[in-house]
Amino acid sequence: MKIWKLSYALLALFIALLGLTFVEKPDSRLHLIACDVGQGDATLVIYGEIQILVDGGADSKVLDCLGSYAPYNDREIELVILTHPQIDHFGGLIEVFRRYKVNDFLVSGLDSGTEAYQVLKKEVGGQGVRVISPDTGLSLRLGKIYIDILHPSQQFVLSNSTKTGTGNSQAILGAYTSSKGSNDFSIVARLSVDSFSILLTGDISPGSEAFLLSEGLIQPADYIKIPHHGSKNGLTQTFLDAVEPKVALISVGKDNRYGHPNREILDMLKAKGVQILRTDEVGDIEIIPAIKQ
């Protein structure tokens, strides 16, 4: 009798593990998640077995997002992008690099000058992660995901910064300092899968938006991550008119001391008929777009 009970228990355990494995198997849909990391930015993209993380918020809250949406048995992130070295974008990446295997890290050589950024640099260096420098025109492909870099160009970085590190590669983390604000160096990228596209903007400034428009680099996109948490010094009307998004994602902390998102930005989006989704109102925002093959 005891043998039978043991056999049934083992069988039940096997079925449970099999069911768990089945549930955790990646599906074939594109998942776009604006993670609720408070007053900061973190965007997770999952497509099959590919995971891309854009920014990581200020602290370890991003781990909750990864734990909720990424398969529990997948501890590998194919690409991490840091749009610019401000703590509300890179702070959470320290624990990400400690707990996950990251294949590639797309980041400019601009330094932060903070102790926390030195910790991040140490973690990246210790893991032997391949560091990729952004450059206008650079296109990355991960499976069916295309990431086209619109800003900054290497020329922009070199012309507006001073080299402080050793070696000749701009890919060296923290190799440059600048008197310009780090927002001006924000990586702006267009991520697309088949017919779907989203414009990722970091904390880009109006001046950089005007430059991108003058160079003809901005095309319409289905979604836009609103720059600088909906700050008045982020999105401009001419930039919004060029992107023509259907949906705007605003990553922002509830009752933050900056007054983000700004009422003028919200009114601008509403006047264009853009659907607004905010992390301070709904928490994590998961979008599963219908992709036309």
PDB file of C-alpha atoms in Angstrom:
ATOM      1  CA  MET A   1       0.000   0.000   0.000  1.00  0.00           C
ATOM      2  CA  LYS A   2       2.822   2.386   0.919  1.00  0.00           C
ATOM      3  CA  ILE A   3       4.538   1.604  -2.381  1.00  0.00           C
ATOM      4  CA  TRP A   4       1.371   2.501  -4.284  1.00  0.00           C
ATOM      5  CA  LYS A   5       1.016   5.761  -2.331  1.00  0.00           C
ATOM      6  CA  LEU A   6       4.631   6.645  -3.094  1.00  0.00           C
ATOM      7  CA  SER A   7       4.110   5.842  -6.786  1.00  0.00           C
ATOM      8  CA  TYR A   8       1.018   8.056  -6.954  1.00  0.00           C
ATOM      9  CA  ALA A   9       2.885  10.865  -5.185  1.00  0.00           C
ATOM     10  CA  LEU A  10       5.782  10.672  -7.622  1.00  0.00           C
ATOM     11  CA  LEU A  11       3.359  10.579 -10.560  1.00  0.00           C
ATOM     12  CA  ALA A  12       1.526  13.629  -9.227  1.00  0.00           C
ATOM     13  CA  LEU A  13       4.813  15.473  -8.798  1.00  0.00           C
ATOM     14  CA  PHE A  14       5.869  14.579 -12.339  1.00  0.00           C
ATOM     15  CA  ILE A  15       2.563  15.819 -13.769  1.00  0.00           C
ATOM     16  CA  ALA A  16       2.834  19.059 -11.775  1.00  0.00           C
ATOM     17  CA  LEU A  17       6.367  19.706 -13.020  1.00  0.00           C
ATOM     18  CA  LEU A  18       5.315  18.880 -16.566  1.00  0.00           C
ATOM     19  CA  GLY A  19       2.410  21.299 -16.297  1.00  0.00           C
ATOM     20  CA  LEU A  20       4.656  24.024 -14.907  1.00  0.00           C
ATOM     21  CA  THR A  21       7.115  23.560 -17.742  1.00  0.00           C
ATOM     22  CA  PHE A  22       4.266  23.787 -20.221  1.00  0.00           C
ATOM     23  CA  VAL A  23       2.949  27.006 -18.673  1.00  0.00           C
ATOM     24  CA  GLU A  24       6.386  28.606 -18.710  1.00  0.00           C
ATOM     25  CA  LYS A  25       7.094  27.753 -22.333  1.00  0.00           C
ATOM     26  CA  PRO A  26       7.332  31.027 -24.304  1.00  0.00           C
ATOM     27  CA  ASP A  27       4.450  31.701 -26.643  1.00  0.00           C
ATOM     28  CA  SER A  28       4.777  33.045 -30.163  1.00  0.00           C
ATOM     29  CA  ARG A  29       3.363  36.501 -29.434  1.00  0.00           C
ATOM     30  CA  LEU A  30       5.208  39.760 -28.916  1.00  0.00           C
ATOM     31  CA  HIS A  31       4.965  41.069 -25.356  1.00  0.00           C
ATOM     32  CA  LEU A  32       5.782  44.701 -24.635  1.00  0.00           C
ATOM     33  CA  ILE A  33       5.796  45.609 -20.941  1.00  0.00           C
ATOM     34  CA  ALA A  34       6.237  49.069 -19.461  1.00  0.00           C
ATOM     35  CA  CYS A  35       7.384  48.011 -15.999  1.00  0.00           C
ATOM     36  CA  ASP A  36       6.083  49.898 -12.996  1.00  0.00           C
ATOM     37  CA  VAL A  37       9.368  50.943 -11.388  1.00  0.00           C
ATOM     38  CA  GLY A  38       8.073  54.134  -9.812  1.00  0.00           C
ATOM     39  CA  GLN A  39       9.691  57.376 -10.952  1.00  0.00           C
ATOM     40  CA  GLY A  40      11.914  55.835 -13.591  1.00  0.00           C
ATOM     41  CA  ASP A  41      11.973  53.896 -16.834  1.00  0.00           C
ATOM     42  CA  ALA A  42      12.106  50.183 -17.634  1.00  0.00           C
ATOM     43  CA  THR A  43      10.667  48.551 -20.732  1.00  0.00           C
ATOM     44  CA  LEU A  44      10.733  44.794 -21.242  1.00  0.00           C
ATOM     45  CA  VAL A  45      10.300  43.184 -24.654  1.00  0.00           C
ATOM     46  CA  ILE A  46       9.723  39.439 -24.936  1.00  0.00           C
ATOM     47  CA  TYR A  47       9.306  37.574 -28.208  1.00  0.00           C
ATOM     48  CA  GLY A  48       9.630  33.825 -27.968  1.00  0.00           C
ATOM     49  CA  GLU A  49      12.895  33.098 -26.196  1.00  0.00           C
ATOM     50  CA  ILE A  50      14.299  36.583 -26.821  1.00  0.00           C
ATOM     51  CA  GLN A  51      14.264  39.151 -24.017  1.00  0.00           C
ATOM     52  CA  ILE A  52      15.276  42.785 -24.329  1.00  0.00           C
ATOM     53  CA  LEU A  53      15.340  45.199 -21.399  1.00  0.00           C
ATOM     54  CA  VAL A  54      15.479  48.940 -22.012  1.00  0.00           C
ATOM     55  CA  ASP A  55      16.552  50.749 -18.819  1.00  0.00           C
ATOM     56  CA  GLY A  56      16.053  49.369 -15.327  1.00  0.00           C
ATOM     57  CA  GLY A  57      14.524  52.014 -13.093  1.00  0.00           C
ATOM     58  CA  ALA A  58      16.174  53.337  -9.951  1.00  0.00           C
ATOM     59  CA  ASP A  59      16.187  50.195  -7.810  1.00  0.00           C
ATOM     60  CA  SER A  60      15.409  46.484  -7.745  1.00  0.00           C
ATOM     61  CA  LYS A  61      11.693  46.872  -8.618  1.00  0.00           C
ATOM     62  CA  VAL A  62      12.591  45.858 -12.165  1.00  0.00           C
ATOM     63  CA  LEU A  63      13.294  42.343 -10.854  1.00  0.00           C
ATOM     64  CA  ASP A  64       9.602  42.012  -9.965  1.00  0.00           C
ATOM     65  CA  CYS A  65       8.722  42.831 -13.556  1.00  0.00           C
ATOM     66  CA  LEU A  66      11.200  40.302 -14.930  1.00  0.00           C
ATOM     67  CA  GLY A  67       9.923  37.699 -12.493  1.00  0.00           C
ATOM     68  CA  SER A  68       6.310  38.307 -13.493  1.00  0.00           C
ATOM     69  CA  TYR A  69       6.680  38.200 -17.283  1.00  0.00           C
ATOM     70  CA  ALA A  70       9.869  36.342 -18.206  1.00  0.00           C
ATOM     71  CA  PRO A  71       9.888  32.522 -17.988  1.00  0.00           C
ATOM     72  CA  TYR A  72      11.072  31.512 -14.513  1.00  0.00           C
ATOM     73  CA  ASN A  73      13.686  29.125 -15.934  1.00  0.00           C
ATOM     74  CA  ASP A  74      15.113  31.621 -18.447  1.00  0.00           C
ATOM     75  CA  ARG A  75      17.885  33.588 -16.743  1.00  0.00           C
ATOM     76  CA  GLU A  76      19.306  34.997 -19.941  1.00  0.00           C
ATOM     77  CA  ILE A  77      18.633  38.444 -21.381  1.00  0.00           C
ATOM     78  CA  GLU A  78      19.777  38.820 -24.950  1.00  0.00           C
ATOM     79  CA  LEU A  79      20.100  42.604 -24.898  1.00  0.00           C
ATOM     80  CA  VAL A  80      20.047  45.349 -22.267  1.00  0.00           C
ATOM     81  CA  ILE A  81      19.869  48.962 -23.422  1.00  0.00           C
ATOM     82  CA  LEU A  82      20.705  51.872 -21.128  1.00  0.00           C
ATOM     83  CA  THR A  83      19.363  55.011 -22.763  1.00  0.00           C
ATOM     84  CA  HIS A  84      21.495  57.340 -20.592  1.00  0.00           C
ATOM     85  CA  PRO A  85      23.357  57.220 -17.264  1.00  0.00           C
ATOM     86  CA  GLN A  86      20.841  58.663 -14.801  1.00  0.00           C
ATOM     87  CA  ILE A  87      19.986  56.685 -11.670  1.00  0.00           C
ATOM     88  CA  ASP A  88      16.266  56.390 -12.475  1.00  0.00           C
ATOM     89  CA  HIS A  89      17.271  54.517 -15.622  1.00  0.00           C
ATOM     90  CA  PHE A  90      20.317  52.495 -14.571  1.00  0.00           C
ATOM     91  CA  GLY A  91      19.976  51.845 -10.826  1.00  0.00           C
ATOM     92  CA  GLY A  92      17.994  48.621 -11.209  1.00  0.00           C
ATOM     93  CA  LEU A  93      20.387  47.260 -13.814  1.00  0.00           C
ATOM     94  CA  ILE A  94      22.978  46.546 -11.143  1.00  0.00           C
ATOM     95  CA  GLU A  95      20.908  43.662  -9.761  1.00  0.00           C
ATOM     96  CA  VAL A  96      19.890  42.606 -13.258  1.00  0.00           C
ATOM     97  CA  PHE A  97      23.530  42.030 -14.193  1.00  0.00           C
ATOM     98  CA  ARG A  98      24.106  40.222 -10.910  1.00  0.00           C
ATOM     99  CA  ARG A  99      21.189  37.829 -11.330  1.00  0.00           C
ATOM    100  CA  TYR A 100      20.888  37.332 -15.079  1.00  0.00           C
ATOM    101  CA  LYS A 101      23.235  36.410 -17.876  1.00  0.00           C
ATOM    102  CA  VAL A 102      23.268  39.378 -20.231  1.00  0.00           C
ATOM    103  CA  ASN A 103      24.665  38.809 -23.708  1.00  0.00           C
ATOM    104  CA  ASP A 104      24.937  42.373 -25.038  1.00  0.00           C
ATOM    105  CA  PHE A 105      24.798  45.820 -23.444  1.00  0.00           C
ATOM    106  CA  LEU A 106      23.991  48.793 -25.684  1.00  0.00           C
ATOM    107  CA  VAL A 107      25.151  51.967 -23.948  1.00  0.00           C
ATOM    108  CA  SER A 108      26.994  55.164 -24.776  1.00  0.00           C
ATOM    109  CA  GLY A 109      30.403  55.840 -23.279  1.00  0.00           C
ATOM    110  CA  LEU A 110      29.079  58.804 -21.293  1.00  0.00           C
ATOM    111  CA  ASP A 111      29.928  58.588 -17.599  1.00  0.00           C
ATOM    112  CA  SER A 112      27.622  59.383 -14.710  1.00  0.00           C
ATOM    113  CA  GLY A 113      30.155  60.385 -12.083  1.00  0.00           C
ATOM    114  CA  THR A 114      28.114  58.649  -9.390  1.00  0.00           C
ATOM    115  CA  GLU A 115      29.241  55.835  -7.125  1.00  0.00           C
ATOM    116  CA  ALA A 116      26.282  53.717  -8.238  1.00  0.00           C
ATOM    117  CA  TYR A 117      27.391  53.929 -11.863  1.00  0.00           C
ATOM    118  CA  GLN A 118      30.860  52.744 -10.894  1.00  0.00           C
ATOM    119  CA  VAL A 119      29.195  49.700  -9.315  1.00  0.00           C
ATOM    120  CA  LEU A 120      27.295  49.031 -12.543  1.00  0.00           C
ATOM    121  CA  LYS A 121      30.504  49.319 -14.567  1.00  0.00           C
ATOM    122  CA  LYS A 122      32.159  46.796 -12.269  1.00  0.00           C
ATOM    123  CA  GLU A 123      29.296  44.319 -12.647  1.00  0.00           C
ATOM    124  CA  VAL A 124      29.301  44.617 -16.438  1.00  0.00           C
ATOM    125  CA  GLY A 125      33.069  44.205 -16.614  1.00  0.00           C
ATOM    126  CA  GLY A 126      33.038  41.259 -14.243  1.00  0.00           C
ATOM    127  CA  GLN A 127      30.461  39.415 -16.344  1.00  0.00           C
ATOM    128  CA  GLY A 128      32.385  39.872 -19.571  1.00  0.00           C
ATOM    129  CA  VAL A 129      29.338  41.316 -21.302  1.00  0.00           C
ATOM    130  CA  ARG A 130      29.829  42.577 -24.852  1.00  0.00           C
ATOM    131  CA  VAL A 131      29.370  46.352 -24.839  1.00  0.00           C
ATOM    132  CA  ILE A 132      27.967  47.973 -27.993  1.00  0.00           C
ATOM    133  CA  SER A 133      28.159  51.702 -28.716  1.00  0.00           C
ATOM    134  CA  PRO A 134      25.100  53.365 -30.250  1.00  0.00           C
ATOM    135  CA  ASP A 135      25.437  55.134 -33.556  1.00  0.00           C
ATOM    136  CA  THR A 136      22.878  56.659 -35.864  1.00  0.00           C
ATOM    137  CA  GLY A 137      22.186  54.106 -38.593  1.00  0.00           C
ATOM    138  CA  LEU A 138      23.179  51.119 -36.488  1.00  0.00           C
ATOM    139  CA  SER A 139      20.632  48.314 -36.852  1.00  0.00           C
ATOM    140  CA  LEU A 140      20.470  45.322 -34.536  1.00  0.00           C
ATOM    141  CA  ARG A 141      18.488  42.193 -35.236  1.00  0.00           C
ATOM    142  CA  LEU A 142      17.422  39.611 -32.675  1.00  0.00           C
ATOM    143  CA  GLY A 143      15.274  37.005 -34.358  1.00  0.00           C
ATOM    144  CA  LYS A 144      12.393  38.945 -35.923  1.00  0.00           C
ATOM    145  CA  ILE A 145      13.038  42.012 -33.789  1.00  0.00           C
ATOM    146  CA  TYR A 146      14.772  44.951 -35.453  1.00  0.00           C
ATOM    147  CA  ILE A 147      16.225  47.815 -33.433  1.00  0.00           C
ATOM    148  CA  ASP A 148      17.270  50.872 -35.420  1.00  0.00           C
ATOM    149  CA  ILE A 149      19.356  53.459 -33.559  1.00  0.00           C
ATOM    150  CA  LEU A 150      18.401  57.036 -34.395  1.00  0.00           C
ATOM    151  CA  HIS A 151      20.412  58.905 -31.748  1.00  0.00           C
ATOM    152  CA  PRO A 152      23.099  59.606 -30.670  1.00  0.00           C
ATOM    153  CA  SER A 153      25.632  59.291 -33.409  1.00  0.00           C
ATOM    154  CA  GLN A 154      29.250  58.611 -32.502  1.00  0.00           C
ATOM    155  CA  GLN A 155      30.044  61.993 -34.022  1.00  0.00           C
ATOM    156  CA  PHE A 156      27.596  63.652 -31.616  1.00  0.00           C
ATOM    157  CA  VAL A 157      29.166  61.907 -28.622  1.00  0.00           C
ATOM    158  CA  LEU A 158      32.727  62.760 -29.653  1.00  0.00           C
ATOM    159  CA  SER A 159      31.858  66.369 -30.495  1.00  0.00           C
ATOM    160  CA  ASN A 160      30.056  67.032 -27.227  1.00  0.00           C
ATOM    161  CA  SER A 161      32.218  65.225 -24.703  1.00  0.00           C
ATOM    162  CA  THR A 162      35.738  64.816 -23.400  1.00  0.00           C
ATOM    163  CA  LYS A 163      37.524  61.480 -23.366  1.00  0.00           C
ATOM    164  CA  THR A 164      38.656  60.439 -19.900  1.00  0.00           C
ATOM    165  CA  GLY A 165      39.264  56.693 -20.213  1.00  0.00           C
ATOM    166  CA  THR A 166      42.016  54.710 -21.852  1.00  0.00           C
ATOM    167  CA  GLY A 167      41.902  52.862 -25.126  1.00  0.00           C
ATOM    168  CA  ASN A 168      40.319  53.812 -28.425  1.00  0.00           C
ATOM    169  CA  SER A 169      36.887  52.258 -28.135  1.00  0.00           C
ATOM    170  CA  GLN A 170      33.847  54.394 -27.391  1.00  0.00           C
ATOM    171  CA  ALA A 171      32.296  51.206 -26.052  1.00  0.00           C
ATOM    172  CA  ILE A 172      34.324  51.565 -22.839  1.00  0.00           C
ATOM    173  CA  LEU A 173      31.804  52.349 -20.112  1.00  0.00           C
ATOM    174  CA  GLY A 174      32.255  55.817 -18.640  1.00  0.00           C
ATOM    175  CA  ALA A 175      35.039  56.780 -21.025  1.00  0.00           C
ATOM    176  CA  TYR A 176      33.540  60.228 -21.700  1.00  0.00           C
ATOM    177  CA  THR A 177      32.290  63.197 -19.706  1.00  0.00           C
ATOM    178  CA  SER A 178      30.321  66.175 -20.952  1.00  0.00           C
ATOM    179  CA  SER A 179      29.146  69.572 -19.802  1.00  0.00           C
ATOM    180  CA  LYS A 180      25.870  68.903 -21.628  1.00  0.00           C
ATOM    181  CA  GLY A 181      23.046  67.227 -19.769  1.00  0.00           C
ATOM    182  CA  SER A 182      22.942  63.443 -20.116  1.00  0.00           C
ATOM    183  CA  ASN A 183      19.376  63.678 -21.470  1.00  0.00           C
ATOM    184  CA  ASP A 184      20.852  65.051 -24.690  1.00  0.00           C
ATOM    185  CA  PHE A 185      22.733  61.759 -25.095  1.00  0.00           C
ATOM    186  CA  SER A 186      19.628  59.585 -24.654  1.00  0.00           C
ATOM    187  CA  ILE A 187      19.493  56.634 -26.988  1.00  0.00           C
ATOM    188  CA  VAL A 188      16.494  56.933 -29.270  1.00  0.00           C
ATOM    189  CA  ALA A 189      15.585  53.704 -31.025  1.00  0.00           C
ATOM    190  CA  ARG A 190      12.825  52.359 -33.203  1.00  0.00           C
ATOM    191  CA  LEU A 191      11.931  48.770 -32.326  1.00  0.00           C
ATOM    192  CA  SER A 192       9.873  46.896 -34.888  1.00  0.00           C
ATOM    193  CA  VAL A 193       8.509  43.423 -35.470  1.00  0.00           C
ATOM    194  CA  ASP A 194       6.848  42.927 -38.831  1.00  0.00           C
ATOM    195  CA  SER A 195       4.107  45.609 -39.001  1.00  0.00           C
ATOM    196  CA  PHE A 196       4.404  46.738 -35.360  1.00  0.00           C
ATOM    197  CA  SER A 197       6.700  49.545 -34.210  1.00  0.00           C
ATOM    198  CA  ILE A 198       7.451  51.523 -31.065  1.00  0.00           C
ATOM    199  CA  LEU A 199       9.658  54.563 -30.655  1.00  0.00           C
ATOM    200  CA  LEU A 200      11.783  54.396 -27.501  1.00  0.00           C
ATOM    201  CA  THR A 201      12.920  57.849 -26.454  1.00  0.00           C
ATOM    202  CA  GLY A 202      14.670  57.754 -23.069  1.00  0.00           C
ATOM    203  CA  ASP A 203      14.688  61.312 -21.695  1.00  0.00           C
ATOM    204  CA  ILE A 204      15.403  62.995 -25.022  1.00  0.00           C
ATOM    205  CA  SER A 205      15.267  66.794 -24.987  1.00  0.00           C
ATOM    206  CA  PRO A 206      13.362  69.094 -27.382  1.00  0.00           C
ATOM    207  CA  GLY A 207      16.666  70.157 -28.960  1.00  0.00           C
ATOM    208  CA  SER A 208      17.524  66.582 -29.867  1.00  0.00           C
ATOM    209  CA  GLU A 209      13.984  66.036 -31.156  1.00  0.00           C
ATOM    210  CA  ALA A 210      14.376  69.041 -33.479  1.00  0.00           C
ATOM    211  CA  PHE A 211      17.686  67.652 -34.761  1.00  0.00           C
ATOM    212  CA  LEU A 212      16.177  64.217 -35.465  1.00  0.00           C
ATOM    213  CA  LEU A 213      13.301  65.839 -37.351  1.00  0.00           C
ATOM    214  CA  SER A 214      15.645  68.030 -39.392  1.00  0.00           C
ATOM    215  CA  GLU A 215      17.618  64.928 -40.400  1.00  0.00           C
ATOM    216  CA  GLY A 216      14.456  63.098 -41.473  1.00  0.00           C
ATOM    217  CA  LEU A 217      15.078  60.269 -39.007  1.00  0.00           C
ATOM    218  CA  ILE A 218      11.616  60.120 -37.442  1.00  0.00           C
ATOM    219  CA  GLN A 219       8.941  57.946 -39.031  1.00  0.00           C
ATOM    220  CA  PRO A 220       5.420  57.147 -37.828  1.00  0.00           C
ATOM    221  CA  ALA A 221       5.225  54.482 -35.122  1.00  0.00           C
ATOM    222  CA  ASP A 222       2.294  52.642 -33.544  1.00  0.00           C
ATOM    223  CA  TYR A 223       3.473  53.318 -30.003  1.00  0.00           C
ATOM    224  CA  ILE A 224       5.729  55.867 -28.352  1.00  0.00           C
ATOM    225  CA  LYS A 225       7.411  55.820 -24.970  1.00  0.00           C
ATOM    226  CA  ILE A 226       6.918  59.442 -23.922  1.00  0.00           C
ATOM    227  CA  PRO A 227      10.268  61.059 -23.132  1.00  0.00           C
ATOM    228  CA  HIS A 228      11.231  62.159 -19.633  1.00  0.00           C
ATOM    229  CA  HIS A 229       8.165  60.737 -17.863  1.00  0.00           C
ATOM    230  CA  GLY A 230       5.856  63.271 -19.503  1.00  0.00           C
ATOM    231  CA  SER A 231       7.909  66.295 -18.485  1.00  0.00           C
ATOM    232  CA  LYS A 232       7.107  69.638 -20.094  1.00  0.00           C
ATOM    233  CA  ASN A 233      10.700  69.624 -21.354  1.00  0.00           C
ATOM    234  CA  GLY A 234      10.217  66.340 -23.198  1.00  0.00           C
ATOM    235  CA  LEU A 235       7.700  65.820 -25.983  1.00  0.00           C
ATOM    236  CA  THR A 236       7.066  68.610 -28.502  1.00  0.00           C
ATOM    237  CA  GLN A 237       4.084  69.042 -30.771  1.00  0.00           C
ATOM    238  CA  THR A 238       6.137  68.799 -33.977  1.00  0.00           C
ATOM    239  CA  PHE A 239       7.738  65.569 -32.766  1.00  0.00           C
ATOM    240  CA  LEU A 240       4.345  64.080 -31.881  1.00  0.00           C
ATOM    241  CA  ASP A 241       2.952  65.101 -35.273  1.00  0.00           C
ATOM    242  CA  ALA A 242       5.814  63.278 -37.006  1.00  0.00           C
ATOM    243  CA  VAL A 243       5.470  60.069 -34.998  1.00  0.00           C
ATOM    244  CA  GLU A 244       1.645  59.881 -35.227  1.00  0.00           C
ATOM    245  CA  PRO A 245       1.350  57.203 -32.527  1.00  0.00           C
ATOM    246  CA  LYS A 246      -1.852  55.410 -31.617  1.00  0.00           C
ATOM    247  CA  VAL A 247      -0.733  54.721 -28.055  1.00  0.00           C
ATOM    248  CA  ALA A 248       1.540  56.613 -25.651  1.00  0.00           C
ATOM    249  CA  LEU A 249       3.251  54.901 -22.726  1.00  0.00           C
ATOM    250  CA  ILE A 250       4.208  57.081 -19.769  1.00  0.00           C
ATOM    251  CA  SER A 251       6.486  55.555 -17.145  1.00  0.00           C
ATOM    252  CA  VAL A 252       6.082  57.683 -14.044  1.00  0.00           C
ATOM    253  CA  GLY A 253       5.890  57.402 -10.259  1.00  0.00           C
ATOM    254  CA  LYS A 254       2.629  57.993  -8.424  1.00  0.00           C
ATOM    255  CA  ASP A 255       2.436  61.406  -6.718  1.00  0.00           C
ATOM    256  CA  ASN A 256       6.008  62.204  -7.752  1.00  0.00           C
ATOM    257  CA  ARG A 257       7.500  65.511  -6.632  1.00  0.00           C
ATOM    258  CA  TYR A 258       8.147  66.689 -10.201  1.00  0.00           C
ATOM    259  CA  GLY A 259       4.502  66.925 -11.212  1.00  0.00           C
ATOM    260  CA  HIS A 260       4.977  64.410 -14.027  1.00  0.00           C
ATOM    261  CA  PRO A 261       3.243  63.951 -16.368  1.00  0.00           C
ATOM    262  CA  ASN A 262       2.718  67.587 -17.251  1.00  0.00           C
ATOM    263  CA  ARG A 263      -0.868  68.627 -18.043  1.00  0.00           C
ATOM    264  CA  GLU A 264       0.175  70.261 -21.322  1.00  0.00           C
ATOM    265  CA  ILE A 265       1.698  66.982 -22.517  1.00  0.00           C
ATOM    266  CA  LEU A 266      -1.447  65.050 -21.600  1.00  0.00           C
ATOM    267  CA  ASP A 267      -3.641  67.612 -23.384  1.00  0.00           C
ATOM    268  CA  MET A 268      -1.379  67.455 -26.430  1.00  0.00           C
ATOM    269  CA  LEU A 269      -1.786  63.676 -26.623  1.00  0.00           C
ATOM    270  CA  LYS A 270      -5.549  63.802 -26.068  1.00  0.00           C
ATOM    271  CA  ALA A 271      -5.973  66.418 -28.787  1.00  0.00           C
ATOM    272  CA  LYS A 272      -4.309  64.001 -31.222  1.00  0.00           C
ATOM    273  CA  GLY A 273      -6.587  61.153 -30.127  1.00  0.00           C
ATOM    274  CA  VAL A 274      -3.667  59.158 -28.686  1.00  0.00           C
ATOM    275  CA  GLN A 275      -4.509  56.541 -26.071  1.00  0.00           C
ATOM    276  CA  ILE A 276      -2.546  57.247 -22.893  1.00  0.00           C
ATOM    277  CA  LEU A 277      -1.317  54.438 -20.638  1.00  0.00           C
ATOM    278  CA  ARG A 278       0.428  55.381 -17.370  1.00  0.00           C
ATOM    279  CA  THR A 279       2.277  53.172 -14.910  1.00  0.00           C
ATOM    280  CA  ASP A 280       1.275  55.416 -11.983  1.00  0.00           C
ATOM    281  CA  GLU A 281      -2.369  54.638 -12.729  1.00  0.00           C
ATOM    282  CA  VAL A 282      -2.356  50.962 -13.718  1.00  0.00           C
ATOM    283  CA  GLY A 283       1.022  49.554 -12.655  1.00  0.00           C
ATOM    284  CA  ASP A 284       2.789  47.313 -15.183  1.00  0.00           C
ATOM    285  CA  ILE A 285       1.446  47.830 -18.684  1.00  0.00           C
ATOM    286  CA  GLU A 286       1.538  44.719 -20.856  1.00  0.00           C
ATOM    287  CA  ILE A 287       0.757  45.066 -24.539  1.00  0.00           C
ATOM    288  CA  ILE A 288       0.405  42.095 -26.873  1.00  0.00           C
ATOM    289  CA  PRO A 289       0.036  43.646 -30.324  1.00  0.00           C
ATOM    290  CA  ALA A 290      -1.630  41.841 -33.172  1.00  0.00           C
ATOM    291  CA  ILE A 291       1.177  41.510 -35.676  1.00  0.00           C
ATOM    292  CA  LYS A 292       0.418  41.288 -39.375  1.00  0.00           C
ATOM    293  CA  GLN A 293       2.706  38.606 -40.748  1.00  0.00           C
TER     294      GLN A 293
END
